[in-house]
PDB file of C-alpha atoms in Angstrom:
ATOM      1  CA  ASP A   5       0.230  -0.155  -0.141  1.00  0.00           C
ATOM      2  CA  ALA A   6       1.147   3.322  -0.825  1.00  0.00           C
ATOM      3  CA  LYS A   7       1.941   5.248   2.446  1.00  0.00           C
ATOM      4  CA  THR A   8       3.452   8.586   3.732  1.00  0.00           C
ATOM      5  CA  THR A   9       6.023   9.437   6.542  1.00  0.00           C
ATOM      6  CA  GLN A  10       6.031  12.713   8.241  1.00  0.00           C
ATOM      7  CA  PRO A  11       7.973  14.331  11.447  1.00  0.00           C
ATOM      8  CA  ASN A  12       5.830  13.980  14.368  1.00  0.00           C
ATOM      9  CA  SER A  13       5.991  18.068  15.172  1.00  0.00           C
ATOM     10  CA  MET A  14       7.924  20.796  14.248  1.00  0.00           C
ATOM     11  CA  GLU A  15       8.092  24.313  15.486  1.00  0.00           C
ATOM     12  CA  SER A  16       8.160  27.519  13.822  1.00  0.00           C
ATOM     13  CA  ASN A  17       8.185  31.468  14.879  1.00  0.00           C
ATOM     14  CA  GLU A  18       5.631  33.430  13.646  1.00  0.00           C
ATOM     15  CA  GLU A  19       5.968  35.460  10.262  1.00  0.00           C
ATOM     16  CA  GLU A  20       8.644  33.155   9.371  1.00  0.00           C
ATOM     17  CA  PRO A  21       8.170  30.188   6.108  1.00  0.00           C
ATOM     18  CA  VAL A  22       7.260  26.798   7.199  1.00  0.00           C
ATOM     19  CA  HIS A  23       8.578  23.698   5.653  1.00  0.00           C
ATOM     20  CA  LEU A  24       6.796  20.502   5.729  1.00  0.00           C
ATOM     21  CA  PRO A  25       8.642  17.429   4.590  1.00  0.00           C
ATOM     22  CA  CYS A  26       6.536  14.065   3.390  1.00  0.00           C
ATOM     23  CA  ASN A  27       8.279  10.878   1.896  1.00  0.00           C
ATOM     24  CA  HIS A  28       5.941   8.924  -0.297  1.00  0.00           C
ATOM     25  CA  SER A  29       8.470   6.785  -1.771  1.00  0.00           C
ATOM     26  CA  THR A  30       5.988   4.134  -2.908  1.00  0.00           C
ATOM     27  CA  ILE A  31       4.182   6.870  -4.716  1.00  0.00           C
ATOM     28  CA  SER A  32       2.324   5.191  -8.425  1.00  0.00           C
ATOM     29  CA  GLY A  33       2.624   7.592 -11.198  1.00  0.00           C
ATOM     30  CA  THR A  34      -0.910   8.579 -11.395  1.00  0.00           C
ATOM     31  CA  ASP A  35      -1.131   9.051  -7.347  1.00  0.00           C
ATOM     32  CA  TYR A  36      -1.966  12.183  -6.041  1.00  0.00           C
ATOM     33  CA  ILE A  37      -0.636  14.070  -3.252  1.00  0.00           C
ATOM     34  CA  HIS A  38      -2.841  16.121  -1.137  1.00  0.00           C
ATOM     35  CA  TRP A  39      -2.089  17.974   1.874  1.00  0.00           C
ATOM     36  CA  TYR A  40      -5.164  18.933   4.599  1.00  0.00           C
ATOM     37  CA  ARG A  41      -4.601  19.918   7.796  1.00  0.00           C
ATOM     38  CA  GLN A  42      -6.781  19.893  10.982  1.00  0.00           C
ATOM     39  CA  LEU A  43      -7.420  22.514  13.466  1.00  0.00           C
ATOM     40  CA  PRO A  44      -8.486  21.559  17.364  1.00  0.00           C
ATOM     41  CA  SER A  45     -11.550  19.434  17.118  1.00  0.00           C
ATOM     42  CA  GLN A  46     -12.302  20.415  13.555  1.00  0.00           C
ATOM     43  CA  GLY A  47     -12.164  18.188  10.739  1.00  0.00           C
ATOM     44  CA  PRO A  48      -9.588  17.889   8.284  1.00  0.00           C
ATOM     45  CA  GLU A  49      -9.633  20.702   5.573  1.00  0.00           C
ATOM     46  CA  TYR A  50      -8.163  20.670   2.060  1.00  0.00           C
ATOM     47  CA  VAL A  51      -5.070  22.738   2.024  1.00  0.00           C
ATOM     48  CA  ILE A  52      -3.410  21.566  -1.904  1.00  0.00           C
ATOM     49  CA  HIS A  53      -2.837  19.191  -4.094  1.00  0.00           C
ATOM     50  CA  GLY A  54      -0.237  18.085  -6.966  1.00  0.00           C
ATOM     51  CA  LEU A  55       0.855  15.478  -9.372  1.00  0.00           C
ATOM     52  CA  THR A  56       4.484  16.327 -10.504  1.00  0.00           C
ATOM     53  CA  SER A  57       4.674  20.152 -11.067  1.00  0.00           C
ATOM     54  CA  ASN A  58       4.947  22.679  -8.197  1.00  0.00           C
ATOM     55  CA  VAL A  59       1.976  24.199  -7.279  1.00  0.00           C
ATOM     56  CA  ASN A  60       1.027  27.228  -5.381  1.00  0.00           C
ATOM     57  CA  ASN A  61      -2.485  28.768  -4.113  1.00  0.00           C
ATOM     58  CA  ARG A  62      -3.559  31.472  -1.485  1.00  0.00           C
ATOM     59  CA  MET A  63      -2.840  29.307   1.372  1.00  0.00           C
ATOM     60  CA  ALA A  64       0.316  27.397   0.559  1.00  0.00           C
ATOM     61  CA  SER A  65       2.865  26.548  -1.788  1.00  0.00           C
ATOM     62  CA  LEU A  66       3.731  22.619  -2.469  1.00  0.00           C
ATOM     63  CA  ALA A  67       7.159  21.667  -3.732  1.00  0.00           C
ATOM     64  CA  ILE A  68       7.435  17.929  -5.666  1.00  0.00           C
ATOM     65  CA  ALA A  69      10.666  16.132  -5.806  1.00  0.00           C
ATOM     66  CA  GLU A  70      11.464  15.646  -9.655  1.00  0.00           C
ATOM     67  CA  ASP A  71      11.262  11.382  -8.749  1.00  0.00           C
ATOM     68  CA  ARG A  72       8.125  11.932  -6.486  1.00  0.00           C
ATOM     69  CA  LYS A  73       9.520  10.206  -3.856  1.00  0.00           C
ATOM     70  CA  SER A  74       8.843  13.318  -1.557  1.00  0.00           C
ATOM     71  CA  SER A  75       6.750  16.718  -1.216  1.00  0.00           C
ATOM     72  CA  THR A  76       7.337  19.774   1.113  1.00  0.00           C
ATOM     73  CA  LEU A  77       4.539  21.996   2.121  1.00  0.00           C
ATOM     74  CA  ILE A  78       5.663  25.620   2.129  1.00  0.00           C
ATOM     75  CA  LEU A  79       3.701  27.924   4.630  1.00  0.00           C
ATOM     76  CA  HIS A  80       5.187  31.396   3.290  1.00  0.00           C
ATOM     77  CA  ARG A  81       4.359  33.075   6.989  1.00  0.00           C
ATOM     78  CA  ALA A  82       3.282  31.350   9.503  1.00  0.00           C
ATOM     79  CA  THR A  83       0.459  32.663  11.949  1.00  0.00           C
ATOM     80  CA  LEU A  84      -0.879  31.462  15.502  1.00  0.00           C
ATOM     81  CA  ARG A  85      -3.926  29.955  13.356  1.00  0.00           C
ATOM     82  CA  ASP A  86      -1.621  27.600  11.327  1.00  0.00           C
ATOM     83  CA  ALA A  87      -1.212  25.941  14.517  1.00  0.00           C
ATOM     84  CA  ALA A  88      -2.608  22.271  13.312  1.00  0.00           C
ATOM     85  CA  VAL A  89      -1.786  18.679  12.425  1.00  0.00           C
ATOM     86  CA  TYR A  90      -1.011  18.809   8.689  1.00  0.00           C
ATOM     87  CA  TYR A  91      -1.204  15.707   6.823  1.00  0.00           C
ATOM     88  CA  CYS A  92       0.407  14.421   3.422  1.00  0.00           C
ATOM     89  CA  ILE A  93      -1.966  12.211   1.710  1.00  0.00           C
ATOM     90  CA  LEU A  94      -1.705  10.440  -1.471  1.00  0.00           C
ATOM     91  CA  ARG A  95      -5.043   9.821  -3.178  1.00  0.00           C
ATOM     92  CA  VAL A  96      -4.648   6.722  -4.904  1.00  0.00           C
ATOM     93  CA  LEU A  97      -7.104   4.760  -7.623  1.00  0.00           C
ATOM     94  CA  ASP A  98      -7.522   1.084  -6.127  1.00  0.00           C
ATOM     95  CA  THR A  99      -9.887  -2.185  -7.385  1.00  0.00           C
ATOM     96  CA  GLY A 100     -12.802  -0.261  -5.661  1.00  0.00           C
ATOM     97  CA  GLY A 101     -12.512   3.704  -6.755  1.00  0.00           C
ATOM     98  CA  PHE A 102     -10.115   6.521  -5.493  1.00  0.00           C
ATOM     99  CA  LYS A 103      -8.798   6.117  -2.165  1.00  0.00           C
ATOM    100  CA  THR A 104      -7.283   8.574   0.613  1.00  0.00           C
ATOM    101  CA  ILE A 105      -4.643   7.139   2.377  1.00  0.00           C
ATOM    102  CA  PHE A 106      -3.386   9.866   5.538  1.00  0.00           C
ATOM    103  CA  GLY A 107       0.096   9.484   7.039  1.00  0.00           C
ATOM    104  CA  ALA A 108       0.420  10.187  10.790  1.00  0.00           C
ATOM    105  CA  GLY A 109       0.345  13.881  10.088  1.00  0.00           C
ATOM    106  CA  THR A 110       2.514  16.659  11.517  1.00  0.00           C
ATOM    107  CA  ARG A 111       1.602  18.876  14.496  1.00  0.00           C
ATOM    108  CA  LEU A 112       2.905  22.214  13.716  1.00  0.00           C
ATOM    109  CA  PHE A 113       3.576  24.806  16.842  1.00  0.00           C
ATOM    110  CA  VAL A 114       3.712  28.644  16.050  1.00  0.00           C
ATOM    111  CA  LYS A 115       5.250  30.847  18.862  1.00  0.00           C
ATOM    112  CA  ALA A 116       4.555  34.031  19.211  1.00  0.00           C
TER     113      ALA A 116
ATOM    114  CA  GLU B  28     -23.475  27.292   2.017  1.00  0.00           C
ATOM    115  CA  ALA B  29     -23.928  24.209   4.751  1.00  0.00           C
ATOM    116  CA  GLY B  30     -20.409  22.229   5.461  1.00  0.00           C
ATOM    117  CA  VAL B  31     -20.809  18.303   6.157  1.00  0.00           C
ATOM    118  CA  THR B  32     -22.693  18.387   9.530  1.00  0.00           C
ATOM    119  CA  GLN B  33     -22.427  15.108  11.502  1.00  0.00           C
ATOM    120  CA  PHE B  34     -24.605  13.996  14.669  1.00  0.00           C
ATOM    121  CA  PRO B  35     -23.811  13.311  17.531  1.00  0.00           C
ATOM    122  CA  SER B  36     -20.640  15.593  18.499  1.00  0.00           C
ATOM    123  CA  HIS B  37     -20.015  12.558  21.057  1.00  0.00           C
ATOM    124  CA  SER B  38     -21.829   9.319  22.362  1.00  0.00           C
ATOM    125  CA  VAL B  39     -20.690   7.864  25.498  1.00  0.00           C
ATOM    126  CA  ILE B  40     -22.362   3.985  25.756  1.00  0.00           C
ATOM    127  CA  GLU B  41     -21.535   0.745  27.029  1.00  0.00           C
ATOM    128  CA  LYS B  42     -20.120  -2.179  25.240  1.00  0.00           C
ATOM    129  CA  GLY B  43     -22.626  -3.922  23.605  1.00  0.00           C
ATOM    130  CA  GLN B  44     -24.953  -1.033  23.198  1.00  0.00           C
ATOM    131  CA  THR B  45     -25.853   0.122  19.601  1.00  0.00           C
ATOM    132  CA  VAL B  46     -24.784   3.413  18.491  1.00  0.00           C
ATOM    133  CA  THR B  47     -26.285   5.039  15.025  1.00  0.00           C
ATOM    134  CA  LEU B  48     -24.125   7.954  13.306  1.00  0.00           C
ATOM    135  CA  ARG B  49     -25.056  10.040  11.217  1.00  0.00           C
ATOM    136  CA  CYS B  50     -23.314  12.462   8.270  1.00  0.00           C
ATOM    137  CA  ASP B  51     -25.010  15.159   6.025  1.00  0.00           C
ATOM    138  CA  PRO B  52     -23.169  15.781   3.305  1.00  0.00           C
ATOM    139  CA  ILE B  53     -23.030  18.733   1.068  1.00  0.00           C
ATOM    140  CA  SER B  54     -26.134  19.706  -1.001  1.00  0.00           C
ATOM    141  CA  GLY B  55     -25.269  18.085  -4.561  1.00  0.00           C
ATOM    142  CA  HIS B  56     -21.811  15.694  -3.607  1.00  0.00           C
ATOM    143  CA  ASP B  57     -22.430  12.642  -4.947  1.00  0.00           C
ATOM    144  CA  ASN B  58     -19.401  10.770  -3.234  1.00  0.00           C
ATOM    145  CA  LEU B  59     -19.908  10.282   0.819  1.00  0.00           C
ATOM    146  CA  TYR B  60     -16.652   8.567   2.687  1.00  0.00           C
ATOM    147  CA  TRP B  61     -16.235   7.891   6.437  1.00  0.00           C
ATOM    148  CA  TYR B  62     -13.315   7.233   7.967  1.00  0.00           C
ATOM    149  CA  ARG B  63     -12.189   6.677  11.243  1.00  0.00           C
ATOM    150  CA  ARG B  64      -9.312   7.182  13.882  1.00  0.00           C
ATOM    151  CA  VAL B  65      -8.652   5.086  17.013  1.00  0.00           C
ATOM    152  CA  MET B  66      -6.350   6.505  19.567  1.00  0.00           C
ATOM    153  CA  GLY B  67      -2.733   6.572  18.761  1.00  0.00           C
ATOM    154  CA  LYS B  68      -3.659   5.785  15.032  1.00  0.00           C
ATOM    155  CA  GLU B  69      -3.895   7.120  11.627  1.00  0.00           C
ATOM    156  CA  ILE B  70      -7.087   7.977   9.940  1.00  0.00           C
ATOM    157  CA  LYS B  71      -7.978   5.086   8.471  1.00  0.00           C
ATOM    158  CA  PHE B  72     -11.042   4.886   5.109  1.00  0.00           C
ATOM    159  CA  LEU B  73     -14.284   2.738   5.978  1.00  0.00           C
ATOM    160  CA  LEU B  74     -16.210   3.490   2.751  1.00  0.00           C
ATOM    161  CA  HIS B  75     -17.378   5.379   0.215  1.00  0.00           C
ATOM    162  CA  PHE B  76     -21.098   5.919  -1.426  1.00  0.00           C
ATOM    163  CA  VAL B  77     -21.327   7.314  -4.904  1.00  0.00           C
ATOM    164  CA  LYS B  78     -24.950   8.603  -4.217  1.00  0.00           C
ATOM    165  CA  GLU B  79     -26.940   5.451  -2.515  1.00  0.00           C
ATOM    166  CA  SER B  80     -24.346   2.385  -3.861  1.00  0.00           C
ATOM    167  CA  LYS B  81     -21.475   1.653  -2.150  1.00  0.00           C
ATOM    168  CA  GLN B  82     -18.694   1.949  -4.150  1.00  0.00           C
ATOM    169  CA  ASP B  83     -15.967   0.903  -1.908  1.00  0.00           C
ATOM    170  CA  GLU B  84     -16.727  -0.736   1.598  1.00  0.00           C
ATOM    171  CA  SER B  85     -13.502  -2.363   2.218  1.00  0.00           C
ATOM    172  CA  GLY B  86     -12.316  -0.293   4.811  1.00  0.00           C
ATOM    173  CA  MET B  87     -15.167  -1.499   7.284  1.00  0.00           C
ATOM    174  CA  PRO B  88     -13.398  -3.351  10.253  1.00  0.00           C
ATOM    175  CA  ASN B  89     -16.179  -6.240  10.642  1.00  0.00           C
ATOM    176  CA  ASN B  90     -19.933  -7.033  10.020  1.00  0.00           C
ATOM    177  CA  ARG B  91     -20.451  -5.408  13.381  1.00  0.00           C
ATOM    178  CA  PHE B  92     -20.902  -1.924  11.268  1.00  0.00           C
ATOM    179  CA  LEU B  93     -23.414  -0.785   8.874  1.00  0.00           C
ATOM    180  CA  ALA B  94     -23.663   2.075   6.589  1.00  0.00           C
ATOM    181  CA  GLU B  95     -26.825   2.796   4.929  1.00  0.00           C
ATOM    182  CA  ARG B  96     -27.122   5.752   2.489  1.00  0.00           C
ATOM    183  CA  THR B  97     -30.696   5.503   1.550  1.00  0.00           C
ATOM    184  CA  GLY B  98     -32.461   8.234  -0.878  1.00  0.00           C
ATOM    185  CA  GLY B  99     -28.217   9.172  -1.661  1.00  0.00           C
ATOM    186  CA  THR B 100     -28.630  12.333   0.871  1.00  0.00           C
ATOM    187  CA  TYR B 101     -27.636  11.955   4.053  1.00  0.00           C
ATOM    188  CA  SER B 102     -25.704   8.379   5.480  1.00  0.00           C
ATOM    189  CA  THR B 103     -25.953   6.312   8.581  1.00  0.00           C
ATOM    190  CA  LEU B 104     -23.099   4.276  10.547  1.00  0.00           C
ATOM    191  CA  LYS B 105     -24.516   1.592  13.319  1.00  0.00           C
ATOM    192  CA  VAL B 106     -22.135   0.140  15.414  1.00  0.00           C
ATOM    193  CA  GLN B 107     -24.183  -3.127  16.401  1.00  0.00           C
ATOM    194  CA  PRO B 108     -23.125  -4.107  19.341  1.00  0.00           C
ATOM    195  CA  ALA B 109     -19.994  -2.036  19.847  1.00  0.00           C
ATOM    196  CA  GLU B 110     -16.983  -3.094  21.541  1.00  0.00           C
ATOM    197  CA  LEU B 111     -14.149  -1.269  23.523  1.00  0.00           C
ATOM    198  CA  GLU B 112     -12.177  -1.300  20.259  1.00  0.00           C
ATOM    199  CA  ASP B 113     -14.483   0.952  18.015  1.00  0.00           C
ATOM    200  CA  SER B 114     -13.486   4.032  20.276  1.00  0.00           C
ATOM    201  CA  GLY B 115     -12.319   6.704  18.171  1.00  0.00           C
ATOM    202  CA  VAL B 116     -13.713   9.613  16.023  1.00  0.00           C
ATOM    203  CA  TYR B 117     -15.648   8.972  12.920  1.00  0.00           C
ATOM    204  CA  PHE B 118     -15.650  11.321  10.618  1.00  0.00           C
ATOM    205  CA  CYS B 119     -17.665  11.848   7.189  1.00  0.00           C
ATOM    206  CA  ALA B 120     -16.487  13.782   4.376  1.00  0.00           C
ATOM    207  CA  SER B 121     -18.218  14.408   0.690  1.00  0.00           C
ATOM    208  CA  SER B 122     -16.915  15.827  -2.615  1.00  0.00           C
ATOM    209  CA  GLN B 123     -18.538  16.245  -5.559  1.00  0.00           C
ATOM    210  CA  PRO B 124     -19.290  14.013  -8.640  1.00  0.00           C
ATOM    211  CA  GLY B 125     -16.510  13.366 -11.113  1.00  0.00           C
ATOM    212  CA  GLN B 126     -13.532  14.602 -10.016  1.00  0.00           C
ATOM    213  CA  GLY B 127     -11.358  11.208  -9.368  1.00  0.00           C
ATOM    214  CA  ASN B 128      -8.444  11.708  -7.214  1.00  0.00           C
ATOM    215  CA  THR B 129      -8.270  15.159  -7.681  1.00  0.00           C
ATOM    216  CA  GLY B 130     -11.841  16.279  -6.033  1.00  0.00           C
ATOM    217  CA  GLU B 131     -11.180  18.369  -2.768  1.00  0.00           C
ATOM    218  CA  LEU B 132     -12.606  16.492   0.052  1.00  0.00           C
ATOM    219  CA  PHE B 133     -14.780  18.282   2.532  1.00  0.00           C
ATOM    220  CA  PHE B 134     -14.964  16.696   6.290  1.00  0.00           C
ATOM    221  CA  GLY B 135     -17.228  17.561   9.026  1.00  0.00           C
ATOM    222  CA  GLU B 136     -16.139  17.380  12.658  1.00  0.00           C
ATOM    223  CA  GLY B 137     -16.355  14.331  13.512  1.00  0.00           C
ATOM    224  CA  SER B 138     -18.216  12.415  15.781  1.00  0.00           C
ATOM    225  CA  ARG B 139     -16.330  10.987  19.307  1.00  0.00           C
ATOM    226  CA  LEU B 140     -17.426   7.579  19.897  1.00  0.00           C
ATOM    227  CA  THR B 141     -16.556   6.279  23.393  1.00  0.00           C
ATOM    228  CA  VAL B 142     -17.646   3.060  24.157  1.00  0.00           C
ATOM    229  CA  LEU B 143     -17.212   1.716  28.019  1.00  0.00           C
TER     230      LEU B 143
END
């Protein structure tokens, strides 16, 4: 099964960039890389996704390695509201349809 | 527009009892998913509905779990009889039709189940 590996936790200072790494060495050619985050007492929420090329949106940037075995979520300026668990996820095509495979997540602490 | 709503937010039951969790997806979202996270573990897929049909139920742990989505609107997940290891947070998510593995999933806040 495809899986992702992330550090358990990371810490950042407010207003500084944050780079959240993820390894997904077993990724297949059609698997998409998604990132979600979970704020306290809420369900996961979408952040960004990509296949091969780097992606930018209003929330973050996603840098995908050329061999696609790893990716990095970049928060350009961390705020206190960005403190959350960030999940690196693979969306894979399986026999039953598209599956979402969660990693363990990285808990991001943001210091004022 | 209302998001995905789940009820109850927290349920505490005795081992052997029955609990039914409900999920109301975003209107128009044909895809509905159930996930759960048990203590200390990763969020795991349970099953996927497309409208009222079960597209994939490979993640359902055993036959004590029954999911339904009559009429293709809201869904229920019943656990009968509940066991201690069923404790955890059950998440529901929905997505628009036809987006494959690029579509954004919209999650509810989850239903926390505690089995004593």
